[in-house]
GROMACS .gro file of C-alpha atoms in nm:
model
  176
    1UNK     CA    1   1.107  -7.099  -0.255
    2UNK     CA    2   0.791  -6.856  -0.274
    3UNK     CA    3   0.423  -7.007  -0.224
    4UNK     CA    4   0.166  -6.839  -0.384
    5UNK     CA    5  -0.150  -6.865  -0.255
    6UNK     CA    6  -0.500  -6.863  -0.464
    7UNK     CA    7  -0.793  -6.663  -0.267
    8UNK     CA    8  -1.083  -6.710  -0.471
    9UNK     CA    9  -1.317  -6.402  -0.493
   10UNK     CA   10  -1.562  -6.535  -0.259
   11UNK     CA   11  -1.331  -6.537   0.053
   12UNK     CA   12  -1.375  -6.240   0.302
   13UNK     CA   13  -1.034  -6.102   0.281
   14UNK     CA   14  -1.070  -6.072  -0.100
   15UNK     CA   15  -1.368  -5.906  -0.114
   16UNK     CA   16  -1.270  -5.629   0.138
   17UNK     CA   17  -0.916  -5.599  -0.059
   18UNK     CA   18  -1.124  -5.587  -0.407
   19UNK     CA   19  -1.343  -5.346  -0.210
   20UNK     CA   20  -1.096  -5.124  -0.067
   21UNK     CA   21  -0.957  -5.172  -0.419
   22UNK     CA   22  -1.200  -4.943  -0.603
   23UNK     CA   23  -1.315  -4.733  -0.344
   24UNK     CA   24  -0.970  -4.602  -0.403
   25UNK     CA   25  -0.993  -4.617  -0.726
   26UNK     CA   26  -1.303  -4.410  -0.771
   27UNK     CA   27  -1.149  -4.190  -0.475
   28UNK     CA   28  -0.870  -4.151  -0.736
   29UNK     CA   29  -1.053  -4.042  -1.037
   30UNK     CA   30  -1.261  -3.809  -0.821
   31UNK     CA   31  -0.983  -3.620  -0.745
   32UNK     CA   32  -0.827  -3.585  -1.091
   33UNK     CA   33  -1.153  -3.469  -1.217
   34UNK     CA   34  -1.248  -3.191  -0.911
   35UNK     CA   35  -0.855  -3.102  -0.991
   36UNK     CA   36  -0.924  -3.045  -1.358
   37UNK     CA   37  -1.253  -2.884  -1.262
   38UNK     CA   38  -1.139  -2.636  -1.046
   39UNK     CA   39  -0.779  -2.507  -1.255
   40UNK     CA   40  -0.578  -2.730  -0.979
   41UNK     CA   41  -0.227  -2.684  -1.106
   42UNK     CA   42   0.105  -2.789  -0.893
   43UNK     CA   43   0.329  -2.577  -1.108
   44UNK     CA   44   0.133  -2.277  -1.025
   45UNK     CA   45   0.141  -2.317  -0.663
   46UNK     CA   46   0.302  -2.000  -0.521
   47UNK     CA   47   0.393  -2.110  -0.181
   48UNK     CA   48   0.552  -2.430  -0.034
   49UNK     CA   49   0.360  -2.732   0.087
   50UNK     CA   50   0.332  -2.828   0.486
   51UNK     CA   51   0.250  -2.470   0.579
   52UNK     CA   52  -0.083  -2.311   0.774
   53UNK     CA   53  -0.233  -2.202   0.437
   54UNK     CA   54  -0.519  -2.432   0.360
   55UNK     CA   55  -0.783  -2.449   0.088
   56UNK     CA   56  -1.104  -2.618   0.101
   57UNK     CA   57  -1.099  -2.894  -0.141
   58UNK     CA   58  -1.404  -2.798  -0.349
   59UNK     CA   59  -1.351  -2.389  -0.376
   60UNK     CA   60  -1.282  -2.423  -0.717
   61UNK     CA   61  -1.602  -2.596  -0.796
   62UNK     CA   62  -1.819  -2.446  -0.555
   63UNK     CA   63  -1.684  -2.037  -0.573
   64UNK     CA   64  -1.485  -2.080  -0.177
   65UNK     CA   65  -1.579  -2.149   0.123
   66UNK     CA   66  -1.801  -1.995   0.351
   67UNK     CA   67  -1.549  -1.875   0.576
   68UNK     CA   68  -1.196  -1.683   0.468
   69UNK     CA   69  -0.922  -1.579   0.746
   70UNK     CA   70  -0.767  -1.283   0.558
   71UNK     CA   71  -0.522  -0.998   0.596
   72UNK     CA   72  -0.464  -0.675   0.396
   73UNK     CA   73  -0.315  -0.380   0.401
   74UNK     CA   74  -0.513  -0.035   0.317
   75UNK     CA   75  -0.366   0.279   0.140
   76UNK     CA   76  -0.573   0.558   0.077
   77UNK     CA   77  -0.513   0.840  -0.159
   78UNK     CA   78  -0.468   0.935  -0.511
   79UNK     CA   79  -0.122   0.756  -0.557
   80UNK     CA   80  -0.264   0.454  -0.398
   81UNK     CA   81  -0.207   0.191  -0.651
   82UNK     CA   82   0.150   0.260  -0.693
   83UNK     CA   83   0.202   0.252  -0.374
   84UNK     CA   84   0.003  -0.113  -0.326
   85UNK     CA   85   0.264  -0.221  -0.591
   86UNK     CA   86   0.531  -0.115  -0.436
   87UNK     CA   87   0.428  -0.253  -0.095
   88UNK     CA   88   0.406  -0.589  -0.300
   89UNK     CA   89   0.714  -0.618  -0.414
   90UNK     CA   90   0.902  -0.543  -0.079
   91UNK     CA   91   0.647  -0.805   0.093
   92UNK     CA   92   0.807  -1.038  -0.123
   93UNK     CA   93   1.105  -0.960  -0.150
   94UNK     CA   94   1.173  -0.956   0.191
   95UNK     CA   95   0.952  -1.297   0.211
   96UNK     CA   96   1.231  -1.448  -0.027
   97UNK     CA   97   1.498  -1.296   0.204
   98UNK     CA   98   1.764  -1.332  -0.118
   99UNK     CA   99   1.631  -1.728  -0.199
  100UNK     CA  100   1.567  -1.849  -0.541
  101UNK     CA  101   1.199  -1.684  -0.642
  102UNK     CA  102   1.161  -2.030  -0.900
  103UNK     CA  103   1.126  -2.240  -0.536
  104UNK     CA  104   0.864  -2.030  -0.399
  105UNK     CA  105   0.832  -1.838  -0.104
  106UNK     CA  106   0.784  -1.992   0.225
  107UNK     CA  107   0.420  -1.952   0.397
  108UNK     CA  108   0.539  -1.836   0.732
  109UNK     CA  109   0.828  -1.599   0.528
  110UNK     CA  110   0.559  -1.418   0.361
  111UNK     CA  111   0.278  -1.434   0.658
  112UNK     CA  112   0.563  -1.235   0.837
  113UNK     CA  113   0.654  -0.981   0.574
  114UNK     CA  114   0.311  -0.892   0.497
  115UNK     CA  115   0.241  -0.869   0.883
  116UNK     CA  116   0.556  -0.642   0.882
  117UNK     CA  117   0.461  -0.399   0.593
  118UNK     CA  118   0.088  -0.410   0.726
  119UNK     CA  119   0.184  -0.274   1.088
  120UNK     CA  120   0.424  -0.007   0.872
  121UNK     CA  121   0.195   0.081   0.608
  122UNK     CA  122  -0.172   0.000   0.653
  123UNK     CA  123  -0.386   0.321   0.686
  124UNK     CA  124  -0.655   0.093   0.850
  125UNK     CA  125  -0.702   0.055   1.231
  126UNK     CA  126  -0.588  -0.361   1.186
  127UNK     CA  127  -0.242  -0.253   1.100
  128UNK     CA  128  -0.214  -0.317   1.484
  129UNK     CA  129  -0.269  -0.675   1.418
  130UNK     CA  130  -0.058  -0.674   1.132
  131UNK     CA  131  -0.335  -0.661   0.908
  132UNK     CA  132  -0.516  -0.988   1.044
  133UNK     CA  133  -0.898  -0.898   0.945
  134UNK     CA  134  -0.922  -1.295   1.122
  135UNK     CA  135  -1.243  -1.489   0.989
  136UNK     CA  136  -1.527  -1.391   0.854
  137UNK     CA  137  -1.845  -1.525   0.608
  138UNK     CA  138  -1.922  -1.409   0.284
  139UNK     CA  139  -2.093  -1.041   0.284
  140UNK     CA  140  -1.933  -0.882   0.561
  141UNK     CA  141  -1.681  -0.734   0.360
  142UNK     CA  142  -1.790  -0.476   0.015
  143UNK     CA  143  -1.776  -0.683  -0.287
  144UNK     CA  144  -1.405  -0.603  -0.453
  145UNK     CA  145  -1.297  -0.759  -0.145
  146UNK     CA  146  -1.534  -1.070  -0.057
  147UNK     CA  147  -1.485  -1.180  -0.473
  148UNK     CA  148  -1.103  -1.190  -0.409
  149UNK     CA  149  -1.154  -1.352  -0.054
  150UNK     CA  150  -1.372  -1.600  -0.153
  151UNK     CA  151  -1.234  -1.690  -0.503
  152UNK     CA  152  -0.859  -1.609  -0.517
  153UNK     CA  153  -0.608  -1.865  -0.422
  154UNK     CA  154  -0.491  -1.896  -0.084
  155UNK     CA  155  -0.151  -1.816   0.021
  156UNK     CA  156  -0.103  -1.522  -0.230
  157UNK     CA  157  -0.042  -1.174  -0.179
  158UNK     CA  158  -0.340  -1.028  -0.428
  159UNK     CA  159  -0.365  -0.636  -0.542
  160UNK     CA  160  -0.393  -0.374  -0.545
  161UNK     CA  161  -0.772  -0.398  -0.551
  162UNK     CA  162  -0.959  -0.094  -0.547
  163UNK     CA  163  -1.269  -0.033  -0.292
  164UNK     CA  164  -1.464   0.239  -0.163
  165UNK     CA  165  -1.203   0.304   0.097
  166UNK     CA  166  -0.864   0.279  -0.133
  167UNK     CA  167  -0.667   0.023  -0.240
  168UNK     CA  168  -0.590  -0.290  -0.074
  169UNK     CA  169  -0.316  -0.541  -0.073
  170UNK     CA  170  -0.528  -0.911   0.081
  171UNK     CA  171  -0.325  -1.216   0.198
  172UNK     CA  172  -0.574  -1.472   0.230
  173UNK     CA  173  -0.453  -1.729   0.481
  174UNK     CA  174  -0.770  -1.995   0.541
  175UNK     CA  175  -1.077  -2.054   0.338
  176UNK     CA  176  -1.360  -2.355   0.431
   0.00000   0.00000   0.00000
C-alpha cells in the first residue's frame, strides 16, 4: 500500500519545488527561443558532441564572442582557391579515416588532419604550429577573416576565403 501525502502550497518544501519548478521552466523556454534565434540546428552539427570545440551560447544572437582560438592554413598564388579546395577535401577525408561521413567527423580527427595539412601546406610562418593562430579579439585579424572567426560555426573547416595575403582554409576551435 502507497500513502500519498497532501503538501499544501504554503509549506516550505512546496514552495521551493514550485519554485525550482518554473525557474526551469522559464530556463527551458529561454533556450528554445535563443536556439530558434540564433539558426541552432542538431542535424546540422558537423562534428560530434563531448569534444574541445565550444561555442558561446549567445554567438548567434550577439554576432560571437569576443575571443576566437583559430587555425588556418595560407596558400598564396594564382591557383590558390583550387588548391584551398583540394586541401579541404584531404583534411577531411583523412579526418573520416574511411568512417561513415552521415555520423560526422570526430573533433580531435579533424583538429589533427588540419594540423597535419597546415604543417605540409601552409605558406604562413604558423604552419610550425600546425596552423594554431591561438586566441585573439575581434580586429586583430583583416576583415574576410575576423567575419568568418567571429560568425562561422565552430568546429568546421571554412574556405577558401580570400584576403589580402591569399586564400585561407580557418578551423575555428573556441569562441567566448
Amino acid at each position: 500500500r502507497v500513502r500519498v501525502h497532501q503538501i499544501s502550497p504554503s509549506q516550505p518544501a512546496a514552495k521551493k519545488t514550485t519554485q525550482s519548478l518554473r525557474i526551469m521552466q522559464v530556463a527551458f523556454f529561454f533556450m528554445v527561443i535563443v536556439s530558434a534565434a540564433s539558426g541552432f540546428s542538431p542535424s546540422a552539427a558537423k562534428t560530434r558532441p563531448g569534444t574541445k570545440l565550444q561555442m558561446g551560447l549567445f554567438d548567434g544572437i550577439f554576432g560571437g564572442g569576443g575571443k576566437a582560438k583559430a587555425s588556418h592554413i595560407l596558400i598564396k598564388g594564382s591557383d590558390s582557391d583550387e588548391k584551398c579546395k583540394g586541401l579541404l577535401m584531404g583534411i577531411y577525408e583523412t579526418a573520416l579515416d574511411g568512417g561513415d561521413p552521415k555520423q560526422g567527423v570526430p573533433a580531435e580527427a579533424l583538429m589533427a588532419s588540419f594540423a597535419q595539412y597546415a604543417s605540409e601546406f601552409s605558406e604562413c610562418p604558423s604552419a610550425k604550429e600546425g596552423g594554431s593562430l591561438g586566441s585573439f579579439g575581434k580586429g586583430q585579424m583583416v576583415p574576410e577573416f575576423d567575419d568568418v572567426a567571429f560568425n562561422a560555426p565552430v568546429g568546421i573547416v571554412h574556405g577558401p576565403i580570400e584576403t589580402q595575403f591569399g586564400n585561407h582554409l580557418i578551423l575555428i576551435t573556441d569562441r567566448n
